[in-house]
């Protein structure tokens, strides 16, 4: 038995809409599933991939609220996710990243040239040109199929025990050696997409799980073999979770000798693709959350896949806060409209009266936002626990 390439990579980030704006709006990936964290119904689990959600294209995210702890990238983690783009397209991607004010730098590793950049929450990504891999037919927000990301080229692991990591990946999972130099060693899964795993030979320091870090890397396995994988790995001394049903696949988890969390995920049943692509994709509710459907839909922030020309930071964390923010934005837009019109013509009495009313509503909304922010201020103590501030009763005037 051997693994069947990189199945998916899962990361932890913050704001869900900021995540959608970057990976759909900037990178042009298709949001193939909008579902929930199987262990916490208050958190989205977002899946992106190519037009067909093929093996070796799925990058997934757990977007936690902004007050969730920040992670620290180091040993025992995937440090960088590498994506494959068509040959000759890197100039396009340089221009595109520049347009969205995303900093990037040229990198070279084991004879390959990469374009490396970070997303708004600190996840490190890189692009590499390649003639391999099928064309991604999904096109969105100016990213055409001629330049679209095809899927994973691979991943760069930071290991606390790189020799143990290499031994495990080759002897137990079936990857093969490709090349190495003084700093890196490359292993091959044998698949076109999600093919390579590069391992850094030097230690990078302590890591911690949190926003801005990769949670785990998943390798694909045949569905009929998942229990055998569990038995074999346990026999080698690994602590393995039970086989979990993730609806789209079954999986197990463990830590390899260098500390990276590895998931083995079955190739089937796979993702059921929506018949049409929607601006606000349907929410898939895991079966064990169906009794909470009304509660979840009443609280979760809405998500929108839309054409964008800039990246934004959003101040809301849930549906109620979104609706307040949206109302505030609508007020501001209407006030700005009247300000522009007043420079071009004389406003009618009705328009002047409406403008004055809008201004009163706007000031009131600002006061409400300040009060809400004060009520939600928390500080972190020396033990890493969050505490609410003691406040006097009363409203902001």
Tab-separated table of C-alpha atoms in Angstrom:
chain	number	residue	atom	x	y	z
A	1	UNK	CA	0.000	0.000	0.000
A	2	UNK	CA	1.070	3.577	-0.643
A	3	UNK	CA	-0.557	6.960	-0.412
A	4	UNK	CA	-2.132	8.559	-3.508
A	5	UNK	CA	-0.729	12.075	-3.454
A	6	UNK	CA	-1.729	15.072	-1.351
A	7	UNK	CA	-5.469	14.865	-0.706
A	8	UNK	CA	-5.852	18.289	0.932
A	9	UNK	CA	-4.116	20.748	3.245
A	10	UNK	CA	-6.051	22.358	6.112
A	11	UNK	CA	-5.141	25.660	7.718
A	12	UNK	CA	-6.370	27.954	10.488
A	13	UNK	CA	-7.181	31.572	9.689
A	14	UNK	CA	-9.371	34.380	11.011
A	15	UNK	CA	-12.221	36.161	9.221
A	16	UNK	CA	-14.161	33.938	6.769
A	17	UNK	CA	-15.063	36.690	4.279
A	18	UNK	CA	-11.458	37.889	4.178
A	19	UNK	CA	-10.481	34.303	3.421
A	20	UNK	CA	-13.024	34.077	0.580
A	21	UNK	CA	-11.909	37.425	-0.841
A	22	UNK	CA	-8.307	36.235	-1.033
A	23	UNK	CA	-8.572	32.645	-2.229
A	24	UNK	CA	-11.546	33.168	-4.559
A	25	UNK	CA	-11.261	36.879	-5.374
A	26	UNK	CA	-7.473	37.129	-5.734
A	27	UNK	CA	-6.235	33.587	-6.446
A	28	UNK	CA	-9.303	32.607	-8.473
A	29	UNK	CA	-9.921	29.264	-6.754
A	30	UNK	CA	-13.391	27.758	-6.694
A	31	UNK	CA	-15.159	27.535	-3.330
A	32	UNK	CA	-16.284	23.944	-3.691
A	33	UNK	CA	-17.871	23.513	-0.258
A	34	UNK	CA	-19.131	25.820	2.498
A	35	UNK	CA	-19.607	23.619	5.510
A	36	UNK	CA	-18.905	23.576	9.260
A	37	UNK	CA	-16.050	22.412	11.418
A	38	UNK	CA	-17.101	18.869	12.326
A	39	UNK	CA	-16.047	19.534	15.920
A	40	UNK	CA	-17.478	23.068	16.355
A	41	UNK	CA	-20.664	24.221	14.639
A	42	UNK	CA	-19.804	27.884	15.281
A	43	UNK	CA	-16.899	27.770	12.813
A	44	UNK	CA	-16.940	27.419	9.047
A	45	UNK	CA	-14.895	24.844	7.167
A	46	UNK	CA	-14.254	26.158	3.659
A	47	UNK	CA	-12.956	24.020	0.780
A	48	UNK	CA	-11.402	25.450	-2.388
A	49	UNK	CA	-10.166	23.618	-5.468
A	50	UNK	CA	-10.268	23.455	-9.244
A	51	UNK	CA	-13.371	23.304	-11.459
A	52	UNK	CA	-13.952	19.646	-10.632
A	53	UNK	CA	-12.619	19.437	-7.038
A	54	UNK	CA	-10.037	16.926	-8.236
A	55	UNK	CA	-7.611	15.104	-5.974
A	56	UNK	CA	-4.590	17.286	-5.332
A	57	UNK	CA	-6.432	20.620	-5.566
A	58	UNK	CA	-8.292	21.013	-2.251
A	59	UNK	CA	-7.071	23.629	0.202
A	60	UNK	CA	-9.316	24.006	3.257
A	61	UNK	CA	-9.659	26.608	6.005
A	62	UNK	CA	-11.037	26.896	9.514
A	63	UNK	CA	-11.795	30.642	9.885
A	64	UNK	CA	-11.975	31.474	13.596
A	65	UNK	CA	-13.110	34.808	15.111
A	66	UNK	CA	-10.554	37.618	15.264
A	67	UNK	CA	-9.915	37.126	18.999
A	68	UNK	CA	-8.750	33.523	18.400
A	69	UNK	CA	-5.100	33.000	19.258
A	70	UNK	CA	-2.401	33.604	16.675
A	71	UNK	CA	-0.313	30.616	15.677
A	72	UNK	CA	3.463	30.417	15.394
A	73	UNK	CA	4.969	28.601	12.425
A	74	UNK	CA	7.857	26.308	13.252
A	75	UNK	CA	8.940	22.710	13.628
A	76	UNK	CA	6.168	20.141	13.344
A	77	UNK	CA	4.143	22.012	10.739
A	78	UNK	CA	3.684	22.462	7.029
A	79	UNK	CA	5.379	25.827	6.550
A	80	UNK	CA	4.532	26.614	2.918
A	81	UNK	CA	1.886	25.385	0.460
A	82	UNK	CA	3.029	25.242	-3.186
A	83	UNK	CA	0.620	25.664	-6.105
A	84	UNK	CA	1.186	24.787	-9.747
A	85	UNK	CA	0.372	27.395	-12.420
A	86	UNK	CA	0.701	27.170	-16.234
A	87	UNK	CA	4.102	27.767	-17.795
A	88	UNK	CA	4.603	31.414	-18.677
A	89	UNK	CA	1.997	32.730	-16.209
A	90	UNK	CA	4.198	34.026	-13.360
A	91	UNK	CA	4.387	37.524	-14.854
A	92	UNK	CA	0.587	37.630	-14.775
A	93	UNK	CA	0.580	36.580	-11.118
A	94	UNK	CA	3.194	39.195	-10.208
A	95	UNK	CA	0.975	41.879	-11.727
A	96	UNK	CA	-2.111	40.496	-10.026
A	97	UNK	CA	-0.552	40.311	-6.567
A	98	UNK	CA	0.793	43.840	-7.032
A	99	UNK	CA	-2.708	45.046	-7.975
A	100	UNK	CA	-4.054	43.726	-4.659
A	101	UNK	CA	-1.081	45.084	-2.656
A	102	UNK	CA	0.140	41.580	-1.787
A	103	UNK	CA	3.904	41.506	-1.235
A	104	UNK	CA	5.849	38.677	-2.869
A	105	UNK	CA	9.413	37.553	-3.374
A	106	UNK	CA	11.267	35.169	-5.650
A	107	UNK	CA	12.496	31.972	-3.993
A	108	UNK	CA	14.569	29.053	-5.270
A	109	UNK	CA	14.563	25.527	-3.859
A	110	UNK	CA	16.049	22.335	-5.280
A	111	UNK	CA	16.363	23.860	-8.733
A	112	UNK	CA	12.838	25.311	-8.882
A	113	UNK	CA	11.918	28.996	-8.871
A	114	UNK	CA	8.902	29.975	-6.776
A	115	UNK	CA	6.906	33.140	-6.212
A	116	UNK	CA	6.220	33.287	-2.469
A	117	UNK	CA	3.626	35.422	-0.674
A	118	UNK	CA	1.380	35.331	2.393
A	119	UNK	CA	-2.378	35.626	2.638
A	120	UNK	CA	-3.931	38.328	4.893
A	121	UNK	CA	-3.769	35.989	7.899
A	122	UNK	CA	-0.152	34.887	7.493
A	123	UNK	CA	-0.465	31.587	5.603
A	124	UNK	CA	2.569	31.216	3.339
A	125	UNK	CA	1.925	30.203	-0.266
A	126	UNK	CA	4.045	29.930	-3.373
A	127	UNK	CA	3.456	29.530	-7.107
A	128	UNK	CA	5.594	27.542	-9.532
A	129	UNK	CA	5.231	27.274	-13.295
A	130	UNK	CA	4.763	23.788	-14.710
A	131	UNK	CA	3.627	22.119	-17.929
A	132	UNK	CA	2.261	19.209	-15.885
A	133	UNK	CA	-1.307	18.891	-14.670
A	134	UNK	CA	-4.643	19.434	-16.378
A	135	UNK	CA	-5.942	22.932	-16.996
A	136	UNK	CA	-8.233	24.371	-14.338
A	137	UNK	CA	-11.337	25.402	-16.285
A	138	UNK	CA	-12.781	27.589	-13.534
A	139	UNK	CA	-12.579	31.304	-14.321
A	140	UNK	CA	-13.375	34.092	-11.889
A	141	UNK	CA	-12.676	37.784	-11.286
A	142	UNK	CA	-10.140	38.090	-14.102
A	143	UNK	CA	-8.318	34.799	-13.502
A	144	UNK	CA	-8.794	32.855	-16.748
A	145	UNK	CA	-8.150	29.182	-17.375
A	146	UNK	CA	-4.902	30.092	-19.203
A	147	UNK	CA	-3.316	31.292	-15.938
A	148	UNK	CA	-5.472	29.583	-13.280
A	149	UNK	CA	-3.930	27.579	-10.447
A	150	UNK	CA	-4.036	23.881	-11.407
A	151	UNK	CA	-3.636	22.428	-7.941
A	152	UNK	CA	-0.872	21.583	-5.489
A	153	UNK	CA	2.701	21.321	-6.642
A	154	UNK	CA	3.477	20.153	-3.133
A	155	UNK	CA	4.214	21.279	0.402
A	156	UNK	CA	7.237	22.290	2.453
A	157	UNK	CA	7.465	20.632	5.873
A	158	UNK	CA	9.321	21.976	8.891
A	159	UNK	CA	10.337	18.985	11.010
A	160	UNK	CA	11.809	18.622	14.472
A	161	UNK	CA	13.376	15.344	13.283
A	162	UNK	CA	13.830	15.481	9.530
A	163	UNK	CA	15.533	12.080	9.281
A	164	UNK	CA	12.632	10.472	11.133
A	165	UNK	CA	10.162	12.315	8.893
A	166	UNK	CA	11.909	11.115	5.731
A	167	UNK	CA	12.128	7.550	7.021
A	168	UNK	CA	8.417	7.496	7.875
A	169	UNK	CA	7.238	9.037	4.599
A	170	UNK	CA	9.343	6.679	2.501
A	171	UNK	CA	9.192	3.419	4.473
A	172	UNK	CA	5.627	3.658	5.831
A	173	UNK	CA	3.727	5.833	3.329
A	174	UNK	CA	5.555	4.858	0.143
A	175	UNK	CA	6.975	8.177	-1.062
A	176	UNK	CA	10.200	7.982	-3.095
A	177	UNK	CA	13.382	10.031	-2.930
A	178	UNK	CA	13.909	12.633	-5.685
A	179	UNK	CA	16.820	14.910	-4.742
A	180	UNK	CA	18.432	16.826	-1.902
A	181	UNK	CA	20.938	19.547	-1.117
A	182	UNK	CA	22.377	20.979	2.086
A	183	UNK	CA	19.038	22.456	3.152
A	184	UNK	CA	16.194	20.407	1.667
A	185	UNK	CA	15.200	16.903	0.639
A	186	UNK	CA	12.416	16.198	-1.851
A	187	UNK	CA	10.107	13.181	-1.848
A	188	UNK	CA	7.623	12.148	-4.557
A	189	UNK	CA	4.091	10.816	-4.017
A	190	UNK	CA	3.865	9.673	-7.628
A	191	UNK	CA	0.828	11.795	-8.564
A	192	UNK	CA	0.858	14.761	-10.931
A	193	UNK	CA	-1.103	17.058	-8.621
A	194	UNK	CA	-0.004	17.165	-4.995
A	195	UNK	CA	3.150	15.385	-5.994
A	196	UNK	CA	6.076	16.643	-3.940
A	197	UNK	CA	6.869	16.921	-0.258
A	198	UNK	CA	9.950	18.990	0.530
A	199	UNK	CA	11.448	18.701	3.991
A	200	UNK	CA	13.660	21.384	5.519
A	201	UNK	CA	16.736	19.828	7.111
A	202	UNK	CA	17.275	22.494	9.765
A	203	UNK	CA	15.210	23.304	12.813
A	204	UNK	CA	13.113	26.460	12.692
A	205	UNK	CA	12.121	26.681	16.349
A	206	UNK	CA	9.035	26.074	18.437
A	207	UNK	CA	5.613	26.126	16.794
A	208	UNK	CA	2.105	26.601	18.127
A	209	UNK	CA	-1.275	25.961	16.559
A	210	UNK	CA	-3.409	29.002	15.810
A	211	UNK	CA	-4.475	31.420	13.130
A	212	UNK	CA	-1.871	31.792	10.420
A	213	UNK	CA	-0.656	28.187	10.627
A	214	UNK	CA	-1.332	24.912	8.822
A	215	UNK	CA	-3.250	22.439	10.962
A	216	UNK	CA	-2.502	19.284	8.967
A	217	UNK	CA	-1.636	17.775	5.607
A	218	UNK	CA	-3.771	14.939	4.252
A	219	UNK	CA	-2.660	12.172	1.899
A	220	UNK	CA	-5.130	10.170	-0.160
A	221	UNK	CA	-5.682	6.440	0.374
A	222	UNK	CA	-8.052	3.881	-1.091
A	223	UNK	CA	-11.302	3.621	0.875
A	224	UNK	CA	-10.935	-0.150	1.197
A	225	UNK	CA	-7.534	0.281	2.869
A	226	UNK	CA	-8.269	2.837	5.611
A	227	UNK	CA	-8.678	0.276	8.416
A	228	UNK	CA	-5.518	-1.540	7.316
A	229	UNK	CA	-3.592	1.721	7.426
A	230	UNK	CA	-4.810	2.232	10.978
A	231	UNK	CA	-3.753	-1.263	12.024
A	232	UNK	CA	-0.339	-1.039	10.360
A	233	UNK	CA	0.518	2.374	11.772
A	234	UNK	CA	-0.556	1.347	15.276
A	235	UNK	CA	1.691	-1.694	14.968
A	236	UNK	CA	4.593	0.672	14.254
A	237	UNK	CA	3.876	2.580	17.480
A	238	UNK	CA	1.883	5.550	16.211
A	239	UNK	CA	-1.079	6.846	18.189
A	240	UNK	CA	-3.945	6.895	15.682
A	241	UNK	CA	-7.393	8.422	16.010
A	242	UNK	CA	-10.369	6.271	15.185
A	243	UNK	CA	-11.552	6.369	11.575
A	244	UNK	CA	-13.753	9.465	11.308
A	245	UNK	CA	-16.547	9.990	8.800
A	246	UNK	CA	-16.127	13.439	7.206
A	247	UNK	CA	-19.025	12.872	4.766
A	248	UNK	CA	-16.867	13.586	1.687
A	249	UNK	CA	-14.253	11.059	2.832
A	250	UNK	CA	-13.225	8.965	5.836
A	251	UNK	CA	-10.018	9.765	7.625
A	252	UNK	CA	-7.623	9.099	10.483
A	253	UNK	CA	-5.032	11.362	12.100
A	254	UNK	CA	-1.634	11.000	13.779
A	255	UNK	CA	1.680	12.835	14.217
A	256	UNK	CA	4.688	11.731	12.235
A	257	UNK	CA	8.126	11.594	13.965
A	258	UNK	CA	8.886	15.246	13.146
A	259	UNK	CA	5.646	16.467	14.733
A	260	UNK	CA	3.527	17.261	11.650
A	261	UNK	CA	-0.120	16.180	11.923
A	262	UNK	CA	-0.905	13.817	9.062
A	263	UNK	CA	-4.357	12.796	7.939
A	264	UNK	CA	-4.989	9.801	5.716
A	265	UNK	CA	-8.199	10.532	3.789
A	266	UNK	CA	-10.073	8.203	1.460
A	267	UNK	CA	-10.425	9.034	-2.221
A	268	UNK	CA	-14.156	8.340	-2.134
A	269	UNK	CA	-16.987	9.250	-1.938
A	270	UNK	CA	-15.553	12.659	-2.860
A	271	UNK	CA	-17.267	16.019	-3.265
A	272	UNK	CA	-20.740	16.360	-4.676
A	273	UNK	CA	-20.483	19.360	-6.979
A	274	UNK	CA	-23.309	21.901	-7.091
A	275	UNK	CA	-25.134	21.982	-10.420
A	276	UNK	CA	-24.364	25.690	-10.755
A	277	UNK	CA	-21.917	28.076	-9.160
A	278	UNK	CA	-23.544	30.531	-6.780
A	279	UNK	CA	-22.462	33.869	-5.361
A	280	UNK	CA	-23.462	32.605	-1.909
A	281	UNK	CA	-22.994	28.791	-2.001
A	282	UNK	CA	-25.382	26.611	-0.016
A	283	UNK	CA	-24.308	25.647	3.479
A	284	UNK	CA	-23.719	21.933	3.885
A	285	UNK	CA	-24.800	20.884	7.374
A	286	UNK	CA	-23.007	17.821	8.766
A	287	UNK	CA	-25.695	15.308	9.841
A	288	UNK	CA	-24.835	15.554	13.539
A	289	UNK	CA	-25.610	19.302	13.449
A	290	UNK	CA	-28.974	19.129	11.694
A	291	UNK	CA	-30.835	19.684	14.967
A	292	UNK	CA	-28.977	23.014	15.275
A	293	UNK	CA	-29.747	24.185	11.732
A	294	UNK	CA	-31.929	27.171	12.710
A	295	UNK	CA	-29.472	28.306	15.386
A	296	UNK	CA	-26.485	28.038	13.041
A	297	UNK	CA	-28.157	29.896	10.182
A	298	UNK	CA	-29.266	32.652	12.572
A	299	UNK	CA	-25.720	33.272	13.845
A	300	UNK	CA	-23.167	32.473	11.134
A	301	UNK	CA	-21.959	35.438	9.120
A	302	UNK	CA	-23.030	35.377	5.466
A	303	UNK	CA	-20.352	34.735	2.850
A	304	UNK	CA	-20.207	36.225	-0.646
A	305	UNK	CA	-18.113	35.221	-3.631
A	306	UNK	CA	-17.883	38.381	-5.666
A	307	UNK	CA	-15.694	40.313	-8.026
A	308	UNK	CA	-13.343	42.514	-6.012
A	309	UNK	CA	-10.570	44.959	-6.850
A	310	UNK	CA	-9.231	45.455	-3.303
A	311	UNK	CA	-8.815	43.494	-0.088
A	312	UNK	CA	-10.607	44.681	3.050
A	313	UNK	CA	-10.659	44.002	6.769
A	314	UNK	CA	-14.189	43.399	8.013
A	315	UNK	CA	-15.239	44.423	11.548
A	316	UNK	CA	-18.039	41.866	11.998
A	317	UNK	CA	-17.833	38.285	13.298
A	318	UNK	CA	-21.389	36.945	13.014
A	319	UNK	CA	-24.693	37.567	11.265
A	320	UNK	CA	-25.970	40.143	13.751
A	321	UNK	CA	-22.760	42.174	13.537
A	322	UNK	CA	-22.787	41.861	9.750
A	323	UNK	CA	-26.309	43.262	9.529
A	324	UNK	CA	-25.321	46.239	11.710
A	325	UNK	CA	-22.232	46.833	9.590
A	326	UNK	CA	-24.228	46.534	6.361
A	327	UNK	CA	-26.821	49.030	7.588
A	328	UNK	CA	-23.997	51.378	8.576
A	329	UNK	CA	-22.390	51.036	5.118
A	330	UNK	CA	-25.719	51.682	3.395
A	331	UNK	CA	-26.194	54.843	5.466
A	332	UNK	CA	-22.702	56.059	4.647
A	333	UNK	CA	-23.151	55.378	0.927
A	334	UNK	CA	-26.401	57.336	0.822
A	335	UNK	CA	-24.867	60.253	2.745
A	336	UNK	CA	-21.914	60.291	0.344
A	337	UNK	CA	-24.324	60.210	-2.580
A	338	UNK	CA	-26.050	63.375	-1.368
A	339	UNK	CA	-22.672	65.023	-0.709
A	340	UNK	CA	-21.662	64.452	-4.333
A	341	UNK	CA	-25.031	65.502	-5.697
A	342	UNK	CA	-24.970	68.742	-3.667
A	343	UNK	CA	-21.808	69.754	-5.535
A	344	UNK	CA	-23.541	69.256	-8.881
A	345	UNK	CA	-26.996	70.638	-8.225
A	346	UNK	CA	-29.363	72.111	-5.640
A	347	UNK	CA	-30.957	69.384	-3.530
A	348	UNK	CA	-34.724	69.388	-3.135
A	349	UNK	CA	-36.302	70.086	0.241
A	350	UNK	CA	-37.209	66.403	0.522
A	351	UNK	CA	-33.609	65.368	-0.188
A	352	UNK	CA	-32.224	67.846	2.349
A	353	UNK	CA	-34.634	66.498	4.968
A	354	UNK	CA	-33.653	62.904	4.171
A	355	UNK	CA	-29.949	63.803	4.295
A	356	UNK	CA	-30.395	65.301	7.758
A	357	UNK	CA	-32.251	62.206	8.959
A	358	UNK	CA	-29.535	59.958	7.541
A	359	UNK	CA	-26.878	61.944	9.366
A	360	UNK	CA	-28.709	61.501	12.672
A	361	UNK	CA	-28.974	57.743	12.055
A	362	UNK	CA	-25.293	57.594	11.163
A	363	UNK	CA	-24.189	59.315	14.384
A	364	UNK	CA	-26.456	56.992	16.363
A	365	UNK	CA	-24.958	53.938	14.673
A	366	UNK	CA	-21.426	55.166	15.457
A	367	UNK	CA	-22.328	55.515	19.144
A	368	UNK	CA	-23.814	52.034	19.138
A	369	UNK	CA	-20.664	50.593	17.552
A	370	UNK	CA	-18.456	52.236	20.182
A	371	UNK	CA	-20.647	50.855	22.975
A	372	UNK	CA	-20.549	47.377	21.456
A	373	UNK	CA	-16.751	47.485	21.126
A	374	UNK	CA	-16.377	48.493	24.772
A	375	UNK	CA	-18.619	45.623	25.840
A	376	UNK	CA	-16.484	43.129	23.948
A	377	UNK	CA	-12.995	44.249	24.978
A	378	UNK	CA	-11.006	41.403	26.516
A	379	UNK	CA	-7.419	41.248	27.721
A	380	UNK	CA	-5.088	38.284	27.933
A	381	UNK	CA	-3.537	37.502	31.316
A	382	UNK	CA	-0.089	36.047	31.957
A	383	UNK	CA	-1.469	32.492	31.649
A	384	UNK	CA	-2.899	33.133	28.177
A	385	UNK	CA	-6.506	33.316	29.407
A	386	UNK	CA	-8.818	36.046	28.183
A	387	UNK	CA	-10.546	38.212	30.774
A	388	UNK	CA	-13.295	40.766	30.293
A	389	UNK	CA	-12.635	44.284	31.555
A	390	UNK	CA	-14.576	45.556	34.547
A	391	UNK	CA	-16.780	48.442	33.436
A	392	UNK	CA	-19.159	50.857	35.067
A	393	UNK	CA	-22.790	50.638	34.096
A	394	UNK	CA	-24.072	53.098	31.535
A	395	UNK	CA	-24.028	53.790	27.842
A	396	UNK	CA	-21.679	55.783	25.691
A	397	UNK	CA	-23.150	59.253	25.161
